[in-house]
């Protein structure tokens, strides 16, 4: 070591910082893989692309600035008692490093607004609509039999209603490859309807008609859960999601649709 | 140093305890603030460890759902309202008058009132654990209608937060008047130390934002106790209204919680790099910019309500990254080509730079509205706020404590213990909070008391819990250093760090009246000028 001011402290600080950053870097790489979401909707894929774009920019900024920081810590540690040059600033440099972030955030903003426009679609009247009702502490999913999207029978009456409770997670079934509208309502406090693999959530607000539309492009079984603190058993306000082919969905409807007289009984319950 | 007449003859000295209870000396009040807030930091930390213990493994029942909701609510409430916000008032109280060469704050009695509102508010808030239904459990955000129906603990919480709001509002007015009216001869506004500038902008934010919170809390109290329906859609109210008012305060409040920390970092970096702050004026304007923009971004907490103008708030949220970036570059420019030494305050400051950077970057994800749809209310956001408020604010608190400890208590904290403290805290912090990014991406919502095994979140949660306990352990060398320091006599010279600002001109600790004399002030670094022949380098 040259005659530096505090070699041991310095070595320690640098070692510590570099190890931590190395760990962070490797974890972030692992994260980039493990953490790259795997969306199951057309809308979610666009959000996922925006996520990756943002992650790349964030990564560049992170490594550039953190790199400069570590370089400065190593390179400009005290070597002698000479007073360093007293620079107070530089207008040109200030303009440059104000300008670069402005350009970056404008790029990010523009892309994010394009994606926002793409994913916030209104439902067509003929699309399947599921009435989702959040309550403390579970969900109710209601399918009106005359509003089932493809293969719809406008004359059908009644509805399929699935009601869960904190001990019994309700199951939501949707068809793949066609727009599905979720109409959200709350019986009590604010909840949030959240399916990780949609990369999307929307609040379920009492007194407010919140809706969104997705088109699933993958079948399978997934999870959803309330994402807005809603009280005691908030953590148990979970549900299952099954995305199925259209014919399987039709079969599920046929199996679960109440016959008119049955429905009267169900209503009396 | 020449001695001058002591203002009060010895015979009139009050007993020690009475003296501390009745003091209007800004230094003693500052110390009382620091003790009180560090106490609540400890309490909040213990609550955090309970949270992390509950979440360490899947399907855990260490604490029940009810207790869990109270614990995390009180963790956040203690950390934000009883630690971070008042701890800056503590530093500000002690340091601001000294940095501007004043004898005291402008209104010493109001200053005492500001402090003495804090302990009763803390007791009131925590007394919720003793009442039927327990402490507040609706989150520190107290969203309505949930908070309308919660137990008595929430009323106590409301009253406590209103008291703290009064404390910081009158404190803000006091700081502003002090800095506007009581600066030393020669100290123009643009020669004020940068910590004072950040306290100034913080005070403006507090003065403008905190009364808005008080109004929201009053409405909530009316809703809960007197049949009001401000936030009840069934009675003609609006459930989203609470969020608008609450975040109109609470987003600027995030800057109230971080700007003074940035000020401390901006004092420490120049001293231990032997260079002036790079771009002093740009830094001041960036601070004002953050303060101003801070009032136009509140609804980015509400993108998923579907009830706000998303492009506008997304854009403003991105824009606030610009002055924050400018600050980061100014700090880098400060240490660049410096002559850096690595005493503990500097380690903490460098820790701040490297971690606050992450807290800035991971915040931009939520500014991209569609990405926020995925991340909102997940652990990703929990990671973000902790990289800002722990990686930022808490590292700055410790930078400030290690830096000003010789001035305040006349002794220096042990360097080795300081390094150990920093190292353990740095590792523990990243271990605790980095995995939360991944948990959030993997769909773990915040504020859930438990999670199912099949969700697959256990490994990362266990890591995070280990990190949290490591943070807890890292406090031991700090406490040891404080105890060891207090056992030793006061031995610190006026200016142990070769620093720049006026607080280092006087003795450590300073006399009651602060200064016997003052140097001429020609720049923001009067002590540097004095050491190096007086001429300002502008």
Coordinates of C-alpha atoms in Angstrom, one line a residue, chain A residues 6 8-10 12-13 16-17 20-21 24 27-28 31 35-37 47 50-51 54-55 58 61-62 65-66 68-69 71-73 76-80 82-90 93-94 97-98 101-102 105-106 108-109 112-113 115-116 119-120 136 169 188-190 194 196 199-203 205-208 210 223 225-236 238 240, chain B residues 65-66 69 72 137-139 143-146 233 239-240 243 273-279 282 304-307 310-311 315 318-319 322 326 328-330 332 335-343 347 350 353-354 357-358 361 365 368-371 373-378 380 415-416 419 422-423 426 430 434 438 440-443 445-452 454 457 525 528 532 537-538:
Chain A
X6 CA -6.0 5.1 6.4
X8 CA -7.0 -0.4 6.7
X9 CA -10.2 1.5 7.1
X10 CA -10.2 2.2 3.4
X12 CA -12.4 -2.4 4.7
X13 CA -14.8 0.2 3.4
X16 CA -17.4 -4.1 2.1
X17 CA -19.0 -1.9 -0.5
X20 CA -22.2 -5.8 -1.1
X21 CA -22.5 -4.4 -4.7
X24 CA -26.4 -7.0 -5.2
X27 CA -28.8 -11.0 -7.0
X28 CA -30.2 -8.5 -9.4
X31 CA -33.8 -11.3 -9.9
X35 CA -38.3 -11.6 -11.2
X36 CA -39.2 -11.4 -14.9
X37 CA -42.9 -11.8 -14.7
X47 CA -46.9 -4.4 -19.1
X50 CA -42.5 -2.0 -20.2
X51 CA -41.2 -3.6 -17.1
X54 CA -37.6 0.1 -17.3
X55 CA -35.4 -2.5 -15.7
X58 CA -32.7 1.3 -14.3
X61 CA -28.3 4.1 -14.4
X62 CA -27.6 1.9 -11.3
X65 CA -23.7 5.8 -10.9
X66 CA -22.8 3.1 -8.4
X68 CA -18.7 6.1 -10.5
X69 CA -19.2 6.1 -6.8
X71 CA -14.4 4.5 -8.6
X72 CA -14.3 7.8 -6.8
X73 CA -14.1 6.1 -3.4
X76 CA -9.8 9.8 -4.6
X77 CA -9.0 8.5 -1.2
X78 CA -6.6 10.6 0.8
X79 CA -3.0 10.2 -0.2
X80 CA -1.3 13.2 1.3
X82 CA -2.3 18.5 0.1
X83 CA -5.7 20.3 -0.2
X84 CA -7.5 19.1 -3.3
X85 CA -8.5 21.7 -5.9
X86 CA -11.5 23.6 -4.6
X87 CA -14.0 23.2 -7.4
X88 CA -17.4 24.8 -6.6
X89 CA -19.3 23.6 -9.5
X90 CA -19.7 23.9 -13.3
X93 CA -21.8 20.0 -16.2
X94 CA -25.0 20.9 -14.2
X97 CA -26.6 16.1 -15.8
X98 CA -30.0 17.8 -15.5
X101 CA -32.3 12.5 -16.6
X102 CA -34.9 14.7 -18.3
X105 CA -37.7 10.2 -17.9
X106 CA -39.4 11.6 -21.0
X108 CA -39.9 6.3 -19.9
X109 CA -43.0 8.4 -19.6
X112 CA -45.5 4.0 -20.3
X113 CA -48.4 6.2 -21.6
X115 CA -48.7 1.0 -22.9
X116 CA -51.4 2.6 -20.7
X119 CA -54.2 -1.9 -22.0
X120 CA -57.0 0.2 -20.8
X136 CA -64.7 -8.9 4.4
X169 CA -61.1 -19.8 -1.4
X188 CA -67.9 -2.8 2.9
X189 CA -64.4 -1.3 2.7
X190 CA -61.8 -0.9 -0.1
X194 CA -55.1 -8.6 -7.8
X196 CA -50.1 -11.6 -10.1
X199 CA -49.5 -8.0 -13.8
X200 CA -52.6 -6.0 -12.9
X201 CA -54.7 -4.9 -10.0
X202 CA -57.7 -2.6 -9.6
X203 CA -59.2 -1.3 -6.4
X205 CA -64.1 0.7 -3.9
X206 CA -67.5 1.0 -2.2
X207 CA -69.6 3.4 -4.2
X208 CA -67.5 3.3 -7.3
X210 CA -64.4 0.1 -11.4
X223 CA -53.8 -17.4 -7.7
X225 CA -55.6 -12.2 -3.6
X226 CA -56.8 -8.9 -2.1
X227 CA -54.1 -6.4 -2.2
X228 CA -55.5 -3.5 -0.2
X229 CA -55.6 -3.9 3.6
X230 CA -59.2 -4.5 4.5
X231 CA -59.2 -5.7 8.1
X232 CA -58.6 -8.7 10.3
X233 CA -58.4 -11.5 7.8
X234 CA -57.1 -9.5 4.8
X235 CA -54.3 -12.1 4.4
X236 CA -56.9 -14.9 3.8
X238 CA -57.5 -15.3 -1.6
X240 CA -58.1 -19.3 -7.3
Chain B
X65 CA -54.0 -11.6 12.3
X66 CA -55.4 -9.1 14.7
X69 CA -52.3 -5.6 11.9
X72 CA -47.2 -3.3 11.5
X137 CA -54.7 -1.5 13.0
X138 CA -55.7 0.2 9.7
X139 CA -52.1 0.8 8.5
X143 CA -57.6 4.2 4.6
X144 CA -61.3 4.8 5.0
X145 CA -63.9 3.3 5.2
X146 CA -61.8 0.7 6.9
X233 CA -70.4 6.4 0.3
X239 CA -64.2 6.6 0.0
X240 CA -61.5 8.1 -2.3
X243 CA -56.8 9.1 0.0
X273 CA -13.5 14.9 0.9
X274 CA -11.9 18.3 1.7
X275 CA -13.8 19.9 -1.0
X276 CA -16.9 22.3 -1.1
X277 CA -20.2 20.9 -2.0
X278 CA -20.3 20.7 -5.8
X279 CA -23.0 23.0 -7.2
X282 CA -28.0 24.0 -8.0
X304 CA -55.1 1.6 -8.9
X305 CA -58.1 3.4 -7.6
X306 CA -59.0 4.2 -11.2
X307 CA -60.1 7.6 -9.8
X310 CA -52.9 8.8 -14.4
X311 CA -50.8 10.5 -17.2
X315 CA -45.4 12.5 -15.6
X318 CA -41.0 10.9 -13.3
X319 CA -40.1 14.6 -13.2
X322 CA -34.7 14.9 -12.1
X326 CA -29.1 16.3 -9.8
X328 CA -26.9 12.5 -6.6
X329 CA -24.6 13.9 -9.2
X330 CA -23.7 16.9 -7.0
X332 CA -20.6 12.5 -6.7
X335 CA -16.2 13.5 -3.6
X336 CA -14.7 13.5 -7.2
X337 CA -11.1 14.5 -7.1
X338 CA -11.4 15.0 -3.3
X339 CA -9.1 13.7 -0.6
X340 CA -11.4 11.2 1.0
X341 CA -11.1 9.8 4.5
X342 CA -13.4 7.2 5.9
X343 CA -14.4 8.1 9.4
X347 CA -19.1 5.6 5.9
X350 CA -21.4 6.8 1.4
X353 CA -25.4 7.4 -1.5
X354 CA -25.2 3.8 -2.6
X357 CA -29.6 5.5 -5.3
X358 CA -31.5 2.2 -5.3
X361 CA -34.3 4.0 -9.1
X365 CA -40.9 1.7 -11.7
X368 CA -44.5 4.0 -15.1
X369 CA -48.3 3.7 -14.5
X370 CA -48.8 0.2 -16.1
X371 CA -45.9 -1.2 -14.1
X373 CA -50.6 -1.7 -11.7
X374 CA -48.4 -4.8 -11.1
X375 CA -46.3 -3.5 -8.2
X376 CA -48.7 -1.3 -6.2
X377 CA -49.3 -2.6 -2.7
X378 CA -46.9 -5.4 -3.1
X380 CA -41.8 -4.2 -4.1
X415 CA -14.3 4.4 15.3
X416 CA -14.0 0.6 15.3
X419 CA -17.2 0.6 11.5
X422 CA -21.9 0.4 9.7
X423 CA -20.8 -2.9 8.2
X426 CA -25.3 -2.2 5.6
X430 CA -29.7 -5.2 2.0
X434 CA -33.5 -6.5 -1.3
X438 CA -38.5 -10.2 -5.7
X440 CA -43.3 -8.1 -4.8
X441 CA -42.7 -9.2 -8.3
X442 CA -43.7 -12.6 -7.3
X443 CA -47.1 -11.3 -6.2
X445 CA -49.1 -8.2 -1.3
X446 CA -47.9 -5.9 1.6
X447 CA -49.7 -6.0 4.9
X448 CA -50.7 -9.6 4.9
X449 CA -50.3 -11.4 8.2
X450 CA -49.5 -14.7 6.7
X451 CA -49.1 -16.5 3.3
X452 CA -49.7 -20.0 2.1
X454 CA -47.7 -23.0 -2.0
X457 CA -42.5 -16.9 -0.8
X525 CA -17.7 27.6 4.6
X528 CA -12.6 26.7 5.9
X532 CA -7.0 28.9 4.7
X537 CA -12.9 30.9 -3.2
X538 CA -15.8 32.2 -5.3

